[in-house]
mmCIF file with all atom_site columns, C-alpha atoms in Angstrom:
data_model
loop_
_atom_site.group_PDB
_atom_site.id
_atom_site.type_symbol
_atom_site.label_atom_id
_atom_site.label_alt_id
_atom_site.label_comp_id
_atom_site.label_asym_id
_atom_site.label_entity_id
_atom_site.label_seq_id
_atom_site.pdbx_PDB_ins_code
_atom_site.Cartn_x
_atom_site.Cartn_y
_atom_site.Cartn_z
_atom_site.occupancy
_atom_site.B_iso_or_equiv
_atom_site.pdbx_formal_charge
_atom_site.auth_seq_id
_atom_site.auth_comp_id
_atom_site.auth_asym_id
_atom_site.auth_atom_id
_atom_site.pdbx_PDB_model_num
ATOM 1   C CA . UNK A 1 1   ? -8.077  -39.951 -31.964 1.00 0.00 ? 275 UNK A CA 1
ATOM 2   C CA . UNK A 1 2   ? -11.922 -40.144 -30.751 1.00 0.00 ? 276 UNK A CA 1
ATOM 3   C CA . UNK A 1 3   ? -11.395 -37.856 -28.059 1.00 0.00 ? 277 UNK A CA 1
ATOM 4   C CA . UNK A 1 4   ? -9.877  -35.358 -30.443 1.00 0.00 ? 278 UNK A CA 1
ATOM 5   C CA . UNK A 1 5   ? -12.722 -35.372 -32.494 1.00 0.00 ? 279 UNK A CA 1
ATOM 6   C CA . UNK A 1 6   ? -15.016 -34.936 -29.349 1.00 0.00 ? 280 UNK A CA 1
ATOM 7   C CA . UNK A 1 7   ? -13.046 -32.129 -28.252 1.00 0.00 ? 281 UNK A CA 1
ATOM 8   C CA . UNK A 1 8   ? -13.143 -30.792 -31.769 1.00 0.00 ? 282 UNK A CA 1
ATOM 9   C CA . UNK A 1 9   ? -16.566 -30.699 -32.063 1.00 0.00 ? 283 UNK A CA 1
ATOM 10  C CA . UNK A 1 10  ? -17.004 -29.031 -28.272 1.00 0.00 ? 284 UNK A CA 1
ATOM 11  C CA . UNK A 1 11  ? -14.873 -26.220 -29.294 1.00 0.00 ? 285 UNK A CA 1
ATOM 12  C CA . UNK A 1 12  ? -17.010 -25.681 -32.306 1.00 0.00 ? 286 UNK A CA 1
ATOM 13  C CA . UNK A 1 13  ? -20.297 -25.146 -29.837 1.00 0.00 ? 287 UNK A CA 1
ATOM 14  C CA . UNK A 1 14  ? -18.044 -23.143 -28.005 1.00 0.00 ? 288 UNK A CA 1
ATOM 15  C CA . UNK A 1 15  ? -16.935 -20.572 -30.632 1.00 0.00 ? 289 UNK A CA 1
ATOM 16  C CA . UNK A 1 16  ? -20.287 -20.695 -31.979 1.00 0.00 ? 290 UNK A CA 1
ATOM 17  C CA . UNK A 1 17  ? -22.555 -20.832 -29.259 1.00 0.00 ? 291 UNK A CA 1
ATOM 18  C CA . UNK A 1 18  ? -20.420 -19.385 -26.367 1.00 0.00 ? 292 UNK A CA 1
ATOM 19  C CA . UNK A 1 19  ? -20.979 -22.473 -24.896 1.00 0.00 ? 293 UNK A CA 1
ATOM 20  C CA . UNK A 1 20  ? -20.471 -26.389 -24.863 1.00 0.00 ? 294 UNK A CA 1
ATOM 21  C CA . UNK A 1 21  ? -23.196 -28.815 -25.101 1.00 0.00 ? 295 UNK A CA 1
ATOM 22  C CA . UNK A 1 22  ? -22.595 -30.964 -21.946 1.00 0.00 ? 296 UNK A CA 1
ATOM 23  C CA . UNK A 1 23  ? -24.944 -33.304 -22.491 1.00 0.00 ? 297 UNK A CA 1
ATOM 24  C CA . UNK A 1 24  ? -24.289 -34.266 -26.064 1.00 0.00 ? 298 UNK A CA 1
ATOM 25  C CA . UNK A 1 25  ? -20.193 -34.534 -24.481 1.00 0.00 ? 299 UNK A CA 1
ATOM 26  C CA . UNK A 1 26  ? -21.141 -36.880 -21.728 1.00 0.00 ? 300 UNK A CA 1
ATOM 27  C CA . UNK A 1 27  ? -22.852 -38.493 -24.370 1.00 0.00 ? 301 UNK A CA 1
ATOM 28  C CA . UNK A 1 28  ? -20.514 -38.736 -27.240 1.00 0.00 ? 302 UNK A CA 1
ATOM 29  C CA . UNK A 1 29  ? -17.720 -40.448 -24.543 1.00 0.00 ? 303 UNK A CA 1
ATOM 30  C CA . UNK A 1 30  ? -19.814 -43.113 -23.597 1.00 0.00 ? 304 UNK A CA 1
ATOM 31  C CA . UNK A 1 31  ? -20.415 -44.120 -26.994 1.00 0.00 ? 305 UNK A CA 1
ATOM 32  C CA . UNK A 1 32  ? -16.759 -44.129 -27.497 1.00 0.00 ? 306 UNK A CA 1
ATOM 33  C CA . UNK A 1 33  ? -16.318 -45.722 -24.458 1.00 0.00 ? 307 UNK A CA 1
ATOM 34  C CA . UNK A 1 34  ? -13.898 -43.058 -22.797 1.00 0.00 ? 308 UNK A CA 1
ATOM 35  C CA . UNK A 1 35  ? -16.920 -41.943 -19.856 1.00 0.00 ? 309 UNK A CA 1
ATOM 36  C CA . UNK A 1 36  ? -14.464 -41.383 -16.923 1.00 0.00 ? 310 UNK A CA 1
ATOM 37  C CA . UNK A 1 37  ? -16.131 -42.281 -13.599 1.00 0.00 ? 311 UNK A CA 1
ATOM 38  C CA . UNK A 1 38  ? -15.841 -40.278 -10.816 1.00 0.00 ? 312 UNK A CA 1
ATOM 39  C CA . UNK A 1 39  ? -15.742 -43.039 -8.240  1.00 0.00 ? 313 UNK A CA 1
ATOM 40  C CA . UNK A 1 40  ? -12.519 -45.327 -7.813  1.00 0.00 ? 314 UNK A CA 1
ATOM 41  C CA . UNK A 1 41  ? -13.046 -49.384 -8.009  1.00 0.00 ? 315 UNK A CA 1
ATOM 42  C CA . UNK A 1 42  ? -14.146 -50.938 -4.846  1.00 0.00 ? 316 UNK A CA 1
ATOM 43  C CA . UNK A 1 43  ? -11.483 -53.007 -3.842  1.00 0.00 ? 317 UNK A CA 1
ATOM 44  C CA . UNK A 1 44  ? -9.065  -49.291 -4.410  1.00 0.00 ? 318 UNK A CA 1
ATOM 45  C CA . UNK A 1 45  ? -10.896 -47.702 -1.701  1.00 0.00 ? 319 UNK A CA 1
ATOM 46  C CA . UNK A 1 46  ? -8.540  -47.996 1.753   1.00 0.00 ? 320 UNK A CA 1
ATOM 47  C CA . UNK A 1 47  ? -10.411 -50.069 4.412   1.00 0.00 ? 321 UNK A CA 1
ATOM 48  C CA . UNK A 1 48  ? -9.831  -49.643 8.128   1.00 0.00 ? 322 UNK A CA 1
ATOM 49  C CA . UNK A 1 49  ? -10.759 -52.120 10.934  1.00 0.00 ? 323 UNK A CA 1
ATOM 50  C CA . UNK A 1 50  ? -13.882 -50.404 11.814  1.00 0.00 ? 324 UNK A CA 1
ATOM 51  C CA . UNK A 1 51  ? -16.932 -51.628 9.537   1.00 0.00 ? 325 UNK A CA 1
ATOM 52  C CA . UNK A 1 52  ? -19.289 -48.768 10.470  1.00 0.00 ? 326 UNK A CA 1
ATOM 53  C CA . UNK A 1 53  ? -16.470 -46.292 8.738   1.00 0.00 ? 327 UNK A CA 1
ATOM 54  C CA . UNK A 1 54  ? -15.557 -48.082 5.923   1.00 0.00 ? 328 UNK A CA 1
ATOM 55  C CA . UNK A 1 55  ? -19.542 -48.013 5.484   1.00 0.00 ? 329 UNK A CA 1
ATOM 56  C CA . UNK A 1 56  ? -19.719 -44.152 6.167   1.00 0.00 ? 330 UNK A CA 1
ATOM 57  C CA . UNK A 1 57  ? -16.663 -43.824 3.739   1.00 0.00 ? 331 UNK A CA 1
ATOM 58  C CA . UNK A 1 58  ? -18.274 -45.624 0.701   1.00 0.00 ? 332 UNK A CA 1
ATOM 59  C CA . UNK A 1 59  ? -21.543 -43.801 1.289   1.00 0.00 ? 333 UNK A CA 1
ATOM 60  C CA . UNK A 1 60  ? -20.014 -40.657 1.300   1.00 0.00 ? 334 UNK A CA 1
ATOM 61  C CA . UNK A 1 61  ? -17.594 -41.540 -1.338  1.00 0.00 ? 335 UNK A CA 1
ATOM 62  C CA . UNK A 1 62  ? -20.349 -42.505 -3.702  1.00 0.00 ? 336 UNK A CA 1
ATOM 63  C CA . UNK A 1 63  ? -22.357 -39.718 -3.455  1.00 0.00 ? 337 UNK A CA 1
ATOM 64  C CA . UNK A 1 64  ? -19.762 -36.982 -4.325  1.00 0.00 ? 338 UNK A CA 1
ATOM 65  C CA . UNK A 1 65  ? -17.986 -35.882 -7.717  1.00 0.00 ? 339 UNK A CA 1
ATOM 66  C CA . UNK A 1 66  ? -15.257 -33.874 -7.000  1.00 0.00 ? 340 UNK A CA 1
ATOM 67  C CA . UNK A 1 67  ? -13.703 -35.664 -4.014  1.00 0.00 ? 341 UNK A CA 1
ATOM 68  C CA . UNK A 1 68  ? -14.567 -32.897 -1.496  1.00 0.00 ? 342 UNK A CA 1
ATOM 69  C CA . UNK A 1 69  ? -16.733 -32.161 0.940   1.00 0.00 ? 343 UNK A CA 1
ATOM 70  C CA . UNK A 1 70  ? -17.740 -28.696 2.335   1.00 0.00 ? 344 UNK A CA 1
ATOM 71  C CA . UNK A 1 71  ? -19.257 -27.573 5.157   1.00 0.00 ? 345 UNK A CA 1
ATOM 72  C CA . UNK A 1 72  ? -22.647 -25.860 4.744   1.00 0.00 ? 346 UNK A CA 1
ATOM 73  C CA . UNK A 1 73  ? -23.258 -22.325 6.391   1.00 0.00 ? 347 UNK A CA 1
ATOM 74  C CA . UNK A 1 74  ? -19.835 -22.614 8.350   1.00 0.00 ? 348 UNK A CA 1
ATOM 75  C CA . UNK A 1 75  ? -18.738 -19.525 10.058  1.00 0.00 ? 349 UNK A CA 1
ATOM 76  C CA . UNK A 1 76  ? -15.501 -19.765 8.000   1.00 0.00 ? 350 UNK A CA 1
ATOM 77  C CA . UNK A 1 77  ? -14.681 -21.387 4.779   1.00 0.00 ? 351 UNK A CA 1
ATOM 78  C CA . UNK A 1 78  ? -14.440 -25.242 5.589   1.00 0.00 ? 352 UNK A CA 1
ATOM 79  C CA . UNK A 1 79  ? -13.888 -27.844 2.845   1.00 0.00 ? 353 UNK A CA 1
ATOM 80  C CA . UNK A 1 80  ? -11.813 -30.633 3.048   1.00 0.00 ? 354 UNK A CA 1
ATOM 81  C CA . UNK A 1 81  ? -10.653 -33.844 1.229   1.00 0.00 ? 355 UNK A CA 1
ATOM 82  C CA . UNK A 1 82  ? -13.008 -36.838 1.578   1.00 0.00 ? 356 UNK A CA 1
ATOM 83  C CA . UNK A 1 83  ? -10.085 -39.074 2.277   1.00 0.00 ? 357 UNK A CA 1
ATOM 84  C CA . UNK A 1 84  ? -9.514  -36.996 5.533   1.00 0.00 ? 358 UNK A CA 1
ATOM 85  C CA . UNK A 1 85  ? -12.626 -39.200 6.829   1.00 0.00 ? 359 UNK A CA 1
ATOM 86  C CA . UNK A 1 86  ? -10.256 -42.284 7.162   1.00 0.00 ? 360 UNK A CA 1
ATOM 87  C CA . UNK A 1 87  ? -8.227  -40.443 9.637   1.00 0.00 ? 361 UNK A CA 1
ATOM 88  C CA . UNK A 1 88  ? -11.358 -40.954 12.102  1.00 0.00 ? 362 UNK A CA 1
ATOM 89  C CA . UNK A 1 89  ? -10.478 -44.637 12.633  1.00 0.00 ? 363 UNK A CA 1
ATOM 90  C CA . UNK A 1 90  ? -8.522  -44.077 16.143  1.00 0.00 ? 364 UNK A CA 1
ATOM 91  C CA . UNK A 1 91  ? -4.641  -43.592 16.844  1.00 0.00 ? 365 UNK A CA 1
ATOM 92  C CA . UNK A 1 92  ? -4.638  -41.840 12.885  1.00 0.00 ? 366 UNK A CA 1
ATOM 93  C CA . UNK A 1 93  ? -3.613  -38.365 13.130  1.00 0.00 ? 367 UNK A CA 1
ATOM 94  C CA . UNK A 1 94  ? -6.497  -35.573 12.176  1.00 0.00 ? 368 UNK A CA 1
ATOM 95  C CA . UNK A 1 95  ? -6.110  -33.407 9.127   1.00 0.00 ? 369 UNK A CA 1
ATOM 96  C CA . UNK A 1 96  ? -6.560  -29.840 10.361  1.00 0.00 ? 370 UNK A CA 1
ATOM 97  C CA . UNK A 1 97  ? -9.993  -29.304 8.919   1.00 0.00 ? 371 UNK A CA 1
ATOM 98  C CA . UNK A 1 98  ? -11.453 -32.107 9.401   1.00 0.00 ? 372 UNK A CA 1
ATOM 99  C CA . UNK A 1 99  ? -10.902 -30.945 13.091  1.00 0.00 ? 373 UNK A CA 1
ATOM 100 C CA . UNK A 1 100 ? -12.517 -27.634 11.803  1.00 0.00 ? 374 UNK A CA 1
ATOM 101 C CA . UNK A 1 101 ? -15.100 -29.264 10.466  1.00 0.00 ? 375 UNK A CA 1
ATOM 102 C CA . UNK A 1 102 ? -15.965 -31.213 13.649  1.00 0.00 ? 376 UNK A CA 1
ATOM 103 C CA . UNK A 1 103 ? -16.374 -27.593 15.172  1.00 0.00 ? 377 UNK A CA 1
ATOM 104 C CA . UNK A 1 104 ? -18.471 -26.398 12.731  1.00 0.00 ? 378 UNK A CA 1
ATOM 105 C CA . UNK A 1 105 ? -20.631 -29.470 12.905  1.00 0.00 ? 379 UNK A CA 1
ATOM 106 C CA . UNK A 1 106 ? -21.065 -29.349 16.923  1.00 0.00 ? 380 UNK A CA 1
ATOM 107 C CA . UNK A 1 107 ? -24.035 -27.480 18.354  1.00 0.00 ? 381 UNK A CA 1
ATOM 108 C CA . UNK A 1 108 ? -23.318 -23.811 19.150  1.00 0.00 ? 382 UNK A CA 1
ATOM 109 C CA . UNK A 1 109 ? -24.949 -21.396 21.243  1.00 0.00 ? 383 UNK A CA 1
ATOM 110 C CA . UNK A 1 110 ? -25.910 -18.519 18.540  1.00 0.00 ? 384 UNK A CA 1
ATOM 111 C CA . UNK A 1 111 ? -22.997 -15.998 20.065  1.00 0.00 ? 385 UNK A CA 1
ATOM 112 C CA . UNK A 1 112 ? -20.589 -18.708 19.088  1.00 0.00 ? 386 UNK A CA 1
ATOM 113 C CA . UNK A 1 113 ? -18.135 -18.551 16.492  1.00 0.00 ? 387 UNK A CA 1
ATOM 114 C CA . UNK A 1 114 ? -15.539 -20.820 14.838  1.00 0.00 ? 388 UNK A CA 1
ATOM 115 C CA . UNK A 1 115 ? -12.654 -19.720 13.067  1.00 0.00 ? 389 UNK A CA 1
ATOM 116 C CA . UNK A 1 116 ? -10.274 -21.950 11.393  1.00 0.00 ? 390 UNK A CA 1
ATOM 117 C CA . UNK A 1 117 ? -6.767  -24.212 12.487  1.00 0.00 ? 391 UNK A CA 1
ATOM 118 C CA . UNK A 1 118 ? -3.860  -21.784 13.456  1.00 0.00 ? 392 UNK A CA 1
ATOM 119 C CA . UNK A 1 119 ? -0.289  -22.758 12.931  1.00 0.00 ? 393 UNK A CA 1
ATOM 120 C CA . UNK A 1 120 ? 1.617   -21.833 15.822  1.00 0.00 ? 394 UNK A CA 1
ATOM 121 C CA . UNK A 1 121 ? 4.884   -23.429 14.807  1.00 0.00 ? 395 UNK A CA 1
ATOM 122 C CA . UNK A 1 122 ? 6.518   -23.552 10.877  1.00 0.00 ? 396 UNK A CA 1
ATOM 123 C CA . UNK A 1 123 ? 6.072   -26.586 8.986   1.00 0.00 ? 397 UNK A CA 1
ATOM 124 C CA . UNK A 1 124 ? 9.777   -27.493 7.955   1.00 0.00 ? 398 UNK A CA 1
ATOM 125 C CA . UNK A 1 125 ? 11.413  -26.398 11.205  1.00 0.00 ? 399 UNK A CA 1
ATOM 126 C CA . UNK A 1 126 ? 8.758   -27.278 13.729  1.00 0.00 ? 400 UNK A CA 1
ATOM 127 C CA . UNK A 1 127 ? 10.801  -26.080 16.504  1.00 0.00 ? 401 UNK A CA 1
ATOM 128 C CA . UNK A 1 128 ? 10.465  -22.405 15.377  1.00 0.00 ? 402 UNK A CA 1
ATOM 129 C CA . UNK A 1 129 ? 7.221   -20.573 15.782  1.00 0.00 ? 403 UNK A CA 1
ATOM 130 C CA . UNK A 1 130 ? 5.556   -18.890 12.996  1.00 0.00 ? 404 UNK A CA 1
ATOM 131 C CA . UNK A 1 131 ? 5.708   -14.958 12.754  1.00 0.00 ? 405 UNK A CA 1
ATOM 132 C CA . UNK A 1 132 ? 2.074   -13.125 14.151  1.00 0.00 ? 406 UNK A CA 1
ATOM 133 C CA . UNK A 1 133 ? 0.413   -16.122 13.879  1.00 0.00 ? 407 UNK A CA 1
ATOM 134 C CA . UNK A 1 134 ? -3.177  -14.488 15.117  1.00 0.00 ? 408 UNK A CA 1
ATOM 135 C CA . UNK A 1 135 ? -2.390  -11.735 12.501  1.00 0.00 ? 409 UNK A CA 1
ATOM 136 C CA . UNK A 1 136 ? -5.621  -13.337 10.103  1.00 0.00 ? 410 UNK A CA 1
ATOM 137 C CA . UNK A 1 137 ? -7.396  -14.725 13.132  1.00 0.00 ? 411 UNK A CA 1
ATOM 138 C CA . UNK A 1 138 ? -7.495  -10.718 14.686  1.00 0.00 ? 412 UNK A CA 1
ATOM 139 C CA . UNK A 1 139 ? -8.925  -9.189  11.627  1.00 0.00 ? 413 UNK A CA 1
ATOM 140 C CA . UNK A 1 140 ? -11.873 -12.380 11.569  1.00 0.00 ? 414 UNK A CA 1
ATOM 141 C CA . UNK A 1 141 ? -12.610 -11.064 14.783  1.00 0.00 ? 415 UNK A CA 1
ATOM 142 C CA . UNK A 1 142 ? -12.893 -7.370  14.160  1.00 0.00 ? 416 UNK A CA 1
ATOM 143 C CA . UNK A 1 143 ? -15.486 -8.222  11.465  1.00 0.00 ? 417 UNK A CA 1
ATOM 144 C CA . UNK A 1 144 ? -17.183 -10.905 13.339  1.00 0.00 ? 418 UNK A CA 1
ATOM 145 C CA . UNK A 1 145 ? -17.643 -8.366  15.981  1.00 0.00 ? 419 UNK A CA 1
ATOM 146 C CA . UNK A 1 146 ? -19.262 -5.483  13.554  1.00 0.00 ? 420 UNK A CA 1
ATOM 147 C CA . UNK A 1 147 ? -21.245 -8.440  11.918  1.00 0.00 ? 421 UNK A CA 1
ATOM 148 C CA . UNK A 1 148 ? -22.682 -8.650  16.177  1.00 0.00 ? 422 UNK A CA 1
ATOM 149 C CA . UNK A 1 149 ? -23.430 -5.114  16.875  1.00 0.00 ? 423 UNK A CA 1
ATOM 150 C CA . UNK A 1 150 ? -23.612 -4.552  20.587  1.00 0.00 ? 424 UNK A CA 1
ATOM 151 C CA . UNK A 1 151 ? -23.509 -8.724  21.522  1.00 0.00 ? 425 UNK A CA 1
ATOM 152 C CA . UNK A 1 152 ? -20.679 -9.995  22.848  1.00 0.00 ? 426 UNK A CA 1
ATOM 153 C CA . UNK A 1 153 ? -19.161 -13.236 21.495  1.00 0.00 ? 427 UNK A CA 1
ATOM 154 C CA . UNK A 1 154 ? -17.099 -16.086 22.181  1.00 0.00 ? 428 UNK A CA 1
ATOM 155 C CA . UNK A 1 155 ? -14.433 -17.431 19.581  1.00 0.00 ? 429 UNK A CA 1
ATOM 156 C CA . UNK A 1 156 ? -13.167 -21.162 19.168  1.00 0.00 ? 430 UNK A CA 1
ATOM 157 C CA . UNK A 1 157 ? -9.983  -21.444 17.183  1.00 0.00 ? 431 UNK A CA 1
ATOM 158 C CA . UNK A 1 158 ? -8.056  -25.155 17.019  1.00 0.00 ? 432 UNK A CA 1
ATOM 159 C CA . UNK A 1 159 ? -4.446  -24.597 17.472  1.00 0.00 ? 433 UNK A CA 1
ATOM 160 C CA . UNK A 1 160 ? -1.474  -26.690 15.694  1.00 0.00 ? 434 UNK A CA 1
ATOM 161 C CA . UNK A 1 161 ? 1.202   -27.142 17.952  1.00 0.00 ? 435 UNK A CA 1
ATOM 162 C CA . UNK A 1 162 ? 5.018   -28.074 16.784  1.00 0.00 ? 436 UNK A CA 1
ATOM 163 C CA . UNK A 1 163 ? 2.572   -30.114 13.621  1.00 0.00 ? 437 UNK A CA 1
ATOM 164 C CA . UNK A 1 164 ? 1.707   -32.729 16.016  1.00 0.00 ? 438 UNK A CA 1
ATOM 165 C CA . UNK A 1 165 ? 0.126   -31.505 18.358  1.00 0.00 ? 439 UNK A CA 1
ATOM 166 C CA . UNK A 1 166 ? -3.639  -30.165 19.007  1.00 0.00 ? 440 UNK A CA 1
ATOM 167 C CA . UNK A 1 167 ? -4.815  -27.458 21.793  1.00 0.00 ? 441 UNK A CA 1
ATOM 168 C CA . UNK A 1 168 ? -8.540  -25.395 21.409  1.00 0.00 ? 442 UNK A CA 1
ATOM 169 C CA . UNK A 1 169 ? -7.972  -21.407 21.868  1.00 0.00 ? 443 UNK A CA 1
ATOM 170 C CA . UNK A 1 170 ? -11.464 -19.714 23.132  1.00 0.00 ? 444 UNK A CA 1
ATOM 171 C CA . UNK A 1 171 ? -11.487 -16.037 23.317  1.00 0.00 ? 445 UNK A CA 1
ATOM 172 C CA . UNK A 1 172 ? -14.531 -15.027 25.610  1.00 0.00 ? 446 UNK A CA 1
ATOM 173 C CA . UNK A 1 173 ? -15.717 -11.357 25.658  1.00 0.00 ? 447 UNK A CA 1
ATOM 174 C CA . UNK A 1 174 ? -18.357 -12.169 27.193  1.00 0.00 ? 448 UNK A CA 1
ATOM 175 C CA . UNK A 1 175 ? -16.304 -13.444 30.686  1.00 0.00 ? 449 UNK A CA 1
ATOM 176 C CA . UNK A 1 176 ? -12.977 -11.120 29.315  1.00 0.00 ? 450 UNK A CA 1
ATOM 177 C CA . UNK A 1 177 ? -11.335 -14.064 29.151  1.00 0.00 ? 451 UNK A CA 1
ATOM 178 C CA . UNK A 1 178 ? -8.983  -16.117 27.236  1.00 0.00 ? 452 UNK A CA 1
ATOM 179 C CA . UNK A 1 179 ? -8.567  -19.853 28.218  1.00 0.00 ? 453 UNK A CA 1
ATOM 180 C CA . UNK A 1 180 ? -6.538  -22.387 26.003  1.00 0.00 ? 454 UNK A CA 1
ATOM 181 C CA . UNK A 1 181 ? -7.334  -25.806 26.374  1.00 0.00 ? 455 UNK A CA 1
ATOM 182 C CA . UNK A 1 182 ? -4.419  -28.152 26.297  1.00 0.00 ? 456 UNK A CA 1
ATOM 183 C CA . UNK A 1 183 ? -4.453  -31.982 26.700  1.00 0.00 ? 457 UNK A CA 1
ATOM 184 C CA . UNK A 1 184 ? -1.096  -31.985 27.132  1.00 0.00 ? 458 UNK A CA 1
ATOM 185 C CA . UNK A 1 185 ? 0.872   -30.843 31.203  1.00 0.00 ? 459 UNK A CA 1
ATOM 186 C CA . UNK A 1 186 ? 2.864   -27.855 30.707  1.00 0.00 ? 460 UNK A CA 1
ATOM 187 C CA . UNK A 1 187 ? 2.446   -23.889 29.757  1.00 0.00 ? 461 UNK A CA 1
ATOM 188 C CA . UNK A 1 188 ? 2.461   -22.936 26.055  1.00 0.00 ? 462 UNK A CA 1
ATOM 189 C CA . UNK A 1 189 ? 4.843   -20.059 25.950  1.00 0.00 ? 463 UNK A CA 1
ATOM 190 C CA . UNK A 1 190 ? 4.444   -19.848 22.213  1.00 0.00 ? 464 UNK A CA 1
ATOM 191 C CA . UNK A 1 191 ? 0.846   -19.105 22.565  1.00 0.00 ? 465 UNK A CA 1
ATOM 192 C CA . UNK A 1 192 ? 0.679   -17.143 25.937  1.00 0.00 ? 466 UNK A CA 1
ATOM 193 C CA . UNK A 1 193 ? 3.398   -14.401 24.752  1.00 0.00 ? 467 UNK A CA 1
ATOM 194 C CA . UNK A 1 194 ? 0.580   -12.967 22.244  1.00 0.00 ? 468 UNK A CA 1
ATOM 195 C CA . UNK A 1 195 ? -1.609  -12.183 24.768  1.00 0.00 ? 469 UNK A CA 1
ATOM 196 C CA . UNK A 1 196 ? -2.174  -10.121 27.740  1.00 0.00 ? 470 UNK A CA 1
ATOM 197 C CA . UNK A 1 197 ? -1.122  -12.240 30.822  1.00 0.00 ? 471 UNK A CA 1
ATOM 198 C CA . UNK A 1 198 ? -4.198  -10.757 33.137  1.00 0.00 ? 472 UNK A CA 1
ATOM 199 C CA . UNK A 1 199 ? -6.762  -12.417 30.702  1.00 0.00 ? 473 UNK A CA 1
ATOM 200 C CA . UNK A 1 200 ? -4.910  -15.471 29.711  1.00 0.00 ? 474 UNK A CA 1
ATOM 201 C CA . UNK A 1 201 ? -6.155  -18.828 31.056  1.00 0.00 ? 475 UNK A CA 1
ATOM 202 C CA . UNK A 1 202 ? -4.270  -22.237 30.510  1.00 0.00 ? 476 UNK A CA 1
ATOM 203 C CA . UNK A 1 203 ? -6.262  -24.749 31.152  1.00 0.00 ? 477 UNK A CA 1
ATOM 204 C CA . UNK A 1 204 ? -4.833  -28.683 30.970  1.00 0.00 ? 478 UNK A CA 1
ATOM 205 C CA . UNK A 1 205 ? -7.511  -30.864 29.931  1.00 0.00 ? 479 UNK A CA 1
ATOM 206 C CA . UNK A 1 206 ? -6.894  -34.553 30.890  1.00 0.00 ? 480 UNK A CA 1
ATOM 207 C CA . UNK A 1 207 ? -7.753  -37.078 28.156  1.00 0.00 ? 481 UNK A CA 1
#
């Protein structure tokens, strides 16, 4: 019934006062030996075969509270999952924004802007494309491109293919062209049919 008490007392500051007393909380549940820590044991913390991530893991691990990171002064909004950073130990597949977040992170020329990872296909019947999928990514542009003025940008957006699959989309107004980079042989039809054919580029990137 400690906690109860705790909490009773809390809400009493917070009728009162308007506020809690934070301090006096943190406090009042170490004494009654409830403090929660933020962090989980050691030996809970999954370990890959690669020493210099598990390292890079722990450090990062330690030194956040909530269990997210976020990327500061991204383009877009970019947080993701601090777990995601496991997925960096080779053949794992990449959560969506931590590939975002590898953009954002990159050095950029200042006309450069990233956006976020577009679905191109539906998540329970991967097979079937998603309806105006550039329907969000359009109206990011429109105000990236009153945020410019008169310069002309270029715009990186990471693609997710059929969920399993990764290509880059660059739109480049400053060549009039479109190019999507693809690591995989083959067109995407998909992706090409929302855009004008004269502009388009498909460009197979080996890997």
């Amino acid at each position: 019934m400690a906690i109860l008490d705790i909490l009773s007392d809390q809400l009493k500051y917070l009728i009162k006062e308007g506020k809690t007393k934070e301090k006096e909380f943190e406090e009042q549940l170490q004494n009654a030996s409830l403090g929660v820590s933020s962090q989980l044991p050691t030996n809970s913390i999954p370990r890959t075969k690669c020493t210099e991530l598990d390292n890079l893991y722990q450090e990062i691990f330690n030194s956040v509270t909530s269990g997210r990171l976020a990327v500061r002064n991204a383009q877009s909004p970019c947080e993701f999952d601090v777990v995601a950073l496991q997925t960096l130990k080779g053949r794992t597949w990449l959560t969506d924004k931590l590939v975002v977040a590898c953009l954002h992170l990159s050095d950029k020329l200042p006309f450069v802007r990233v956006g976020w990872c577009i679905p191109i296909h539906q998540d329970i019947q991967p097979e079937f494309p998603m309806q105006q999928p550039f329907e969000r990514a359009s109206l990011s542009i429109e105000s990236w491109r009153k945020q410019a003025g008169q310069s002309q940008l270029v715009y990186f957006f990471p693609l997710n293919q059929h969920g399993n699959h990764f290509t880059l989309l660059e739109i480049n107004e400053r060549e009039g062209y479109i190019y999507h980079y693809n690591s995989m042989q083959g067109k995407s039809k998909d992706v090409e049919v929302y855009f004008n054919q004269d502009s388009f580029h498909s460009t197979t990137v080996n890997s």
